[in-house]
Amino acid sequence: MKNEIEKRQSRKVGVAGGFINQMMGNNSSIPIVGEGATILGYSDRQAYQVIEVSDDGLSCVIQEMNTKFVGESYGDERYEYSDNSEGHTLTLEWNAKKSCWGEVSYSVDVIKSLEKKYYKEYGYGWLDILLSERGLTYDDIVEGEGEGMFYHKLIDGLTKKYKNFSRTSIIFGVAEQYRDPSF
């Protein structure tokens, strides 16, 4: 039953970024524990290793590998790779609707239909008006701050927890580090 769904990633070619990464992004590779994974950036590539795959094959955890530059000069992009048990990890999920892998996060925000309604009626001051009608201030709905961002409290009828998906162009089965020397 594992990996029965074909996971064919599609990435637009010729739009932006390095041509090689665009072509590599169109693949149907699947994550296998212990094998490499390469995140494809605009023109750079970052080496990871698959450390966990869900039973249904629809999510995985990858961990950044240690890479050591062994090239000799500008443009010589050779690296040595080793496991990194302390490396940064990412949890990725397959999104069949978007035909891609991506990172999932969650946020608490003002209910989108309320935001749309109040913005349409009041413009930029919509949030102050919405809160004042409920006897609240902005401080009443803020739970904390981290990394320069404010986080909202979950308040029935005012805020809602939303799932966010951030597309990640990736190829499984190979770990490759590459830094575009032209930047």
mmCIF file of C-alpha atoms in Angstrom:
data_model
loop_
_atom_site.group_PDB
_atom_site.id
_atom_site.type_symbol
_atom_site.label_atom_id
_atom_site.label_comp_id
_atom_site.label_asym_id
_atom_site.label_seq_id
_atom_site.Cartn_x
_atom_site.Cartn_y
_atom_site.Cartn_z
ATOM 1 C CA MET A 1 0.000 0.000 0.000
ATOM 2 C CA LYS A 2 2.959 2.320 0.621
ATOM 3 C CA ASN A 3 3.667 4.814 -2.174
ATOM 4 C CA GLU A 4 0.795 3.594 -4.395
ATOM 5 C CA ILE A 5 0.012 7.163 -5.469
ATOM 6 C CA GLU A 6 2.365 8.401 -8.175
ATOM 7 C CA LYS A 7 3.940 11.595 -6.938
ATOM 8 C CA ARG A 8 4.780 13.455 -10.134
ATOM 9 C CA GLN A 9 6.127 16.916 -9.345
ATOM 10 C CA SER A 10 5.671 19.558 -11.977
ATOM 11 C CA ARG A 11 7.702 22.727 -12.096
ATOM 12 C CA LYS A 12 7.370 25.396 -14.766
ATOM 13 C CA VAL A 13 10.382 25.518 -17.050
ATOM 14 C CA GLY A 14 11.710 28.799 -18.422
ATOM 15 C CA VAL A 15 10.023 31.023 -15.861
ATOM 16 C CA ALA A 16 12.717 31.785 -13.285
ATOM 17 C CA GLY A 17 15.795 30.153 -11.860
ATOM 18 C CA GLY A 18 18.456 27.845 -13.158
ATOM 19 C CA PHE A 19 17.410 25.623 -16.061
ATOM 20 C CA ILE A 20 19.029 22.522 -14.518
ATOM 21 C CA ASN A 21 17.085 22.959 -11.263
ATOM 22 C CA GLN A 22 13.867 23.515 -13.212
ATOM 23 C CA MET A 23 14.372 20.269 -15.109
ATOM 24 C CA MET A 24 15.385 18.356 -11.969
ATOM 25 C CA GLY A 25 12.226 19.649 -10.252
ATOM 26 C CA ASN A 26 10.049 17.725 -12.732
ATOM 27 C CA ASN A 27 10.380 14.238 -11.301
ATOM 28 C CA SER A 28 8.490 11.415 -9.633
ATOM 29 C CA SER A 29 11.132 10.380 -7.121
ATOM 30 C CA ILE A 30 9.952 9.108 -3.737
ATOM 31 C CA PRO A 31 11.540 9.423 -0.297
ATOM 32 C CA ILE A 32 13.286 6.320 1.056
ATOM 33 C CA VAL A 33 14.831 6.295 4.538
ATOM 34 C CA GLY A 34 18.619 6.493 4.383
ATOM 35 C CA GLU A 35 18.760 7.901 0.870
ATOM 36 C CA GLY A 36 19.623 11.442 -0.107
ATOM 37 C CA ALA A 37 17.355 14.333 -0.979
ATOM 38 C CA THR A 38 18.211 17.576 -2.742
ATOM 39 C CA ILE A 39 16.253 20.784 -2.257
ATOM 40 C CA LEU A 40 16.324 22.765 -5.478
ATOM 41 C CA GLY A 41 16.551 26.513 -5.017
ATOM 42 C CA TYR A 42 16.609 29.266 -7.621
ATOM 43 C CA SER A 43 20.013 28.101 -8.833
ATOM 44 C CA ASP A 44 21.565 26.496 -5.730
ATOM 45 C CA ARG A 45 20.994 23.002 -4.350
ATOM 46 C CA GLN A 46 21.086 21.847 -0.732
ATOM 47 C CA ALA A 47 21.908 18.293 0.400
ATOM 48 C CA TYR A 48 19.632 16.447 2.823
ATOM 49 C CA GLN A 49 19.079 12.863 3.927
ATOM 50 C CA VAL A 50 15.689 11.180 4.374
ATOM 51 C CA ILE A 51 15.389 10.080 8.013
ATOM 52 C CA GLU A 52 11.691 9.175 8.218
ATOM 53 C CA VAL A 53 8.827 8.313 5.850
ATOM 54 C CA SER A 54 5.186 7.873 6.890
ATOM 55 C CA ASP A 55 3.500 4.502 6.316
ATOM 56 C CA ASP A 56 1.376 5.931 3.502
ATOM 57 C CA GLY A 57 4.401 7.635 1.891
ATOM 58 C CA LEU A 58 2.668 11.025 1.906
ATOM 59 C CA SER A 59 5.010 12.714 4.379
ATOM 60 C CA CYS A 60 8.657 12.506 5.276
ATOM 61 C CA VAL A 61 11.312 14.095 7.450
ATOM 62 C CA ILE A 62 14.601 15.147 5.885
ATOM 63 C CA GLN A 63 17.751 16.307 7.669
ATOM 64 C CA GLU A 64 20.445 18.627 6.368
ATOM 65 C CA MET A 65 23.763 16.884 5.717
ATOM 66 C CA ASN A 66 27.254 18.112 6.550
ATOM 67 C CA THR A 67 28.975 19.291 3.397
ATOM 68 C CA LYS A 68 32.637 20.169 3.003
ATOM 69 C CA PHE A 69 33.840 22.073 -0.042
ATOM 70 C CA VAL A 70 36.737 20.178 -1.674
ATOM 71 C CA GLY A 71 36.848 22.049 -4.975
ATOM 72 C CA GLU A 72 39.974 23.879 -5.998
ATOM 73 C CA SER A 73 38.744 27.149 -7.442
ATOM 74 C CA TYR A 74 35.861 29.311 -8.593
ATOM 75 C CA GLY A 75 33.214 27.158 -10.262
ATOM 76 C CA ASP A 76 34.665 23.852 -9.019
ATOM 77 C CA GLU A 77 31.631 22.745 -7.010
ATOM 78 C CA ARG A 78 32.859 19.472 -5.468
ATOM 79 C CA TYR A 79 31.796 18.537 -1.945
ATOM 80 C CA GLU A 80 32.242 15.713 0.567
ATOM 81 C CA TYR A 81 29.085 14.626 2.368
ATOM 82 C CA SER A 82 28.535 13.148 5.824
ATOM 83 C CA ASP A 83 25.596 12.478 8.130
ATOM 84 C CA ASN A 84 24.664 15.248 10.530
ATOM 85 C CA SER A 85 22.540 14.067 13.455
ATOM 86 C CA GLU A 86 22.326 17.697 14.634
ATOM 87 C CA GLY A 87 21.305 19.016 11.208
ATOM 88 C CA HIS A 88 18.221 21.118 10.552
ATOM 89 C CA THR A 89 15.148 18.962 9.829
ATOM 90 C CA LEU A 90 12.150 19.659 7.627
ATOM 91 C CA THR A 91 8.851 17.821 7.592
ATOM 92 C CA LEU A 92 7.434 17.639 4.087
ATOM 93 C CA GLU A 93 3.999 16.529 2.889
ATOM 94 C CA TRP A 94 2.826 15.542 -0.566
ATOM 95 C CA ASN A 95 0.030 17.760 -1.900
ATOM 96 C CA ALA A 96 -1.735 15.863 -4.690
ATOM 97 C CA LYS A 97 -3.800 18.893 -5.718
ATOM 98 C CA LYS A 98 -0.683 21.025 -6.302
ATOM 99 C CA SER A 99 1.441 18.064 -7.495
ATOM 100 C CA CYS A 100 4.338 18.933 -5.226
ATOM 101 C CA TRP A 101 6.036 18.360 -1.898
ATOM 102 C CA GLY A 102 5.974 21.160 0.639
ATOM 103 C CA GLU A 103 6.501 22.267 4.179
ATOM 104 C CA VAL A 104 3.383 22.592 6.326
ATOM 105 C CA SER A 105 2.942 25.158 9.081
ATOM 106 C CA TYR A 106 -0.014 26.475 11.035
ATOM 107 C CA SER A 107 -1.049 30.009 11.941
ATOM 108 C CA VAL A 108 -3.891 31.625 13.852
ATOM 109 C CA ASP A 109 -5.365 34.578 11.970
ATOM 110 C CA VAL A 110 -8.544 36.636 11.858
ATOM 111 C CA ILE A 111 -11.215 34.600 10.052
ATOM 112 C CA LYS A 112 -10.704 35.356 6.367
ATOM 113 C CA SER A 113 -14.375 36.046 5.604
ATOM 114 C CA LEU A 114 -14.493 38.602 8.456
ATOM 115 C CA GLU A 115 -11.293 40.233 7.240
ATOM 116 C CA LYS A 116 -12.625 40.456 3.687
ATOM 117 C CA LYS A 117 -15.994 41.855 4.806
ATOM 118 C CA TYR A 118 -14.524 44.483 7.143
ATOM 119 C CA TYR A 119 -11.764 45.507 4.734
ATOM 120 C CA LYS A 120 -14.308 45.986 1.956
ATOM 121 C CA GLU A 121 -16.477 48.153 4.200
ATOM 122 C CA TYR A 122 -13.859 50.120 6.195
ATOM 123 C CA GLY A 123 -10.536 49.893 4.329
ATOM 124 C CA TYR A 124 -7.229 49.900 6.175
ATOM 125 C CA GLY A 125 -8.726 50.576 9.626
ATOM 126 C CA TRP A 126 -10.887 47.445 9.449
ATOM 127 C CA LEU A 127 -9.133 45.546 12.268
ATOM 128 C CA ASP A 128 -9.513 48.344 14.834
ATOM 129 C CA ILE A 129 -13.227 48.609 14.027
ATOM 130 C CA LEU A 130 -13.740 44.825 14.165
ATOM 131 C CA LEU A 131 -12.020 44.613 17.553
ATOM 132 C CA SER A 132 -13.772 47.672 19.039
ATOM 133 C CA GLU A 133 -17.167 46.205 18.115
ATOM 134 C CA ARG A 134 -16.236 43.230 20.299
ATOM 135 C CA GLY A 135 -14.782 45.336 23.122
ATOM 136 C CA LEU A 136 -11.235 44.196 22.342
ATOM 137 C CA THR A 137 -7.896 45.786 21.526
ATOM 138 C CA TYR A 138 -5.065 44.370 19.445
ATOM 139 C CA ASP A 139 -3.225 43.437 22.665
ATOM 140 C CA ASP A 140 -6.203 41.224 23.603
ATOM 141 C CA ILE A 141 -5.749 39.013 20.549
ATOM 142 C CA VAL A 142 -1.929 38.817 20.496
ATOM 143 C CA GLU A 143 -0.462 35.803 22.246
ATOM 144 C CA GLY A 144 3.220 36.486 21.801
ATOM 145 C CA GLU A 145 6.010 37.511 19.517
ATOM 146 C CA GLY A 146 8.745 35.475 17.897
ATOM 147 C CA GLU A 147 11.189 36.172 15.096
ATOM 148 C CA GLY A 148 9.648 39.610 14.573
ATOM 149 C CA MET A 149 6.132 38.246 14.101
ATOM 150 C CA PHE A 150 3.082 38.484 16.332
ATOM 151 C CA TYR A 151 1.015 35.385 17.049
ATOM 152 C CA HIS A 152 -2.722 35.555 17.602
ATOM 153 C CA LYS A 153 -4.785 33.803 20.249
ATOM 154 C CA LEU A 154 -7.495 31.401 19.158
ATOM 155 C CA ILE A 155 -10.740 33.306 19.879
ATOM 156 C CA ASP A 156 -14.056 31.711 18.933
ATOM 157 C CA GLY A 157 -15.825 33.683 16.209
ATOM 158 C CA LEU A 158 -12.834 35.989 15.592
ATOM 159 C CA THR A 159 -9.726 33.944 14.808
ATOM 160 C CA LYS A 160 -9.145 30.535 13.290
ATOM 161 C CA LYS A 161 -6.238 28.112 12.937
ATOM 162 C CA TYR A 162 -5.155 27.859 9.294
ATOM 163 C CA LYS A 163 -2.911 25.306 7.625
ATOM 164 C CA ASN A 164 -0.221 26.870 5.411
ATOM 165 C CA PHE A 165 1.626 25.018 2.650
ATOM 166 C CA SER A 166 4.963 26.186 1.276
ATOM 167 C CA ARG A 167 5.980 24.447 -1.960
ATOM 168 C CA THR A 168 9.427 22.789 -1.894
ATOM 169 C CA SER A 169 11.114 21.732 -5.112
ATOM 170 C CA ILE A 170 12.965 18.519 -4.255
ATOM 171 C CA ILE A 171 14.422 15.390 -5.773
ATOM 172 C CA PHE A 172 14.805 12.233 -3.708
ATOM 173 C CA GLY A 173 17.484 9.569 -4.133
ATOM 174 C CA VAL A 174 20.441 11.923 -4.466
ATOM 175 C CA ALA A 175 22.069 14.402 -2.081
ATOM 176 C CA GLU A 176 23.782 17.222 -3.919
ATOM 177 C CA GLN A 177 25.183 20.511 -2.698
ATOM 178 C CA TYR A 178 25.703 23.235 -5.275
ATOM 179 C CA ARG A 179 26.349 26.932 -4.877
ATOM 180 C CA ASP A 180 25.956 28.886 -8.068
ATOM 181 C CA PRO A 181 29.341 30.613 -8.494
ATOM 182 C CA SER A 182 27.852 33.453 -10.537
ATOM 183 C CA PHE A 183 26.168 35.043 -7.499
#
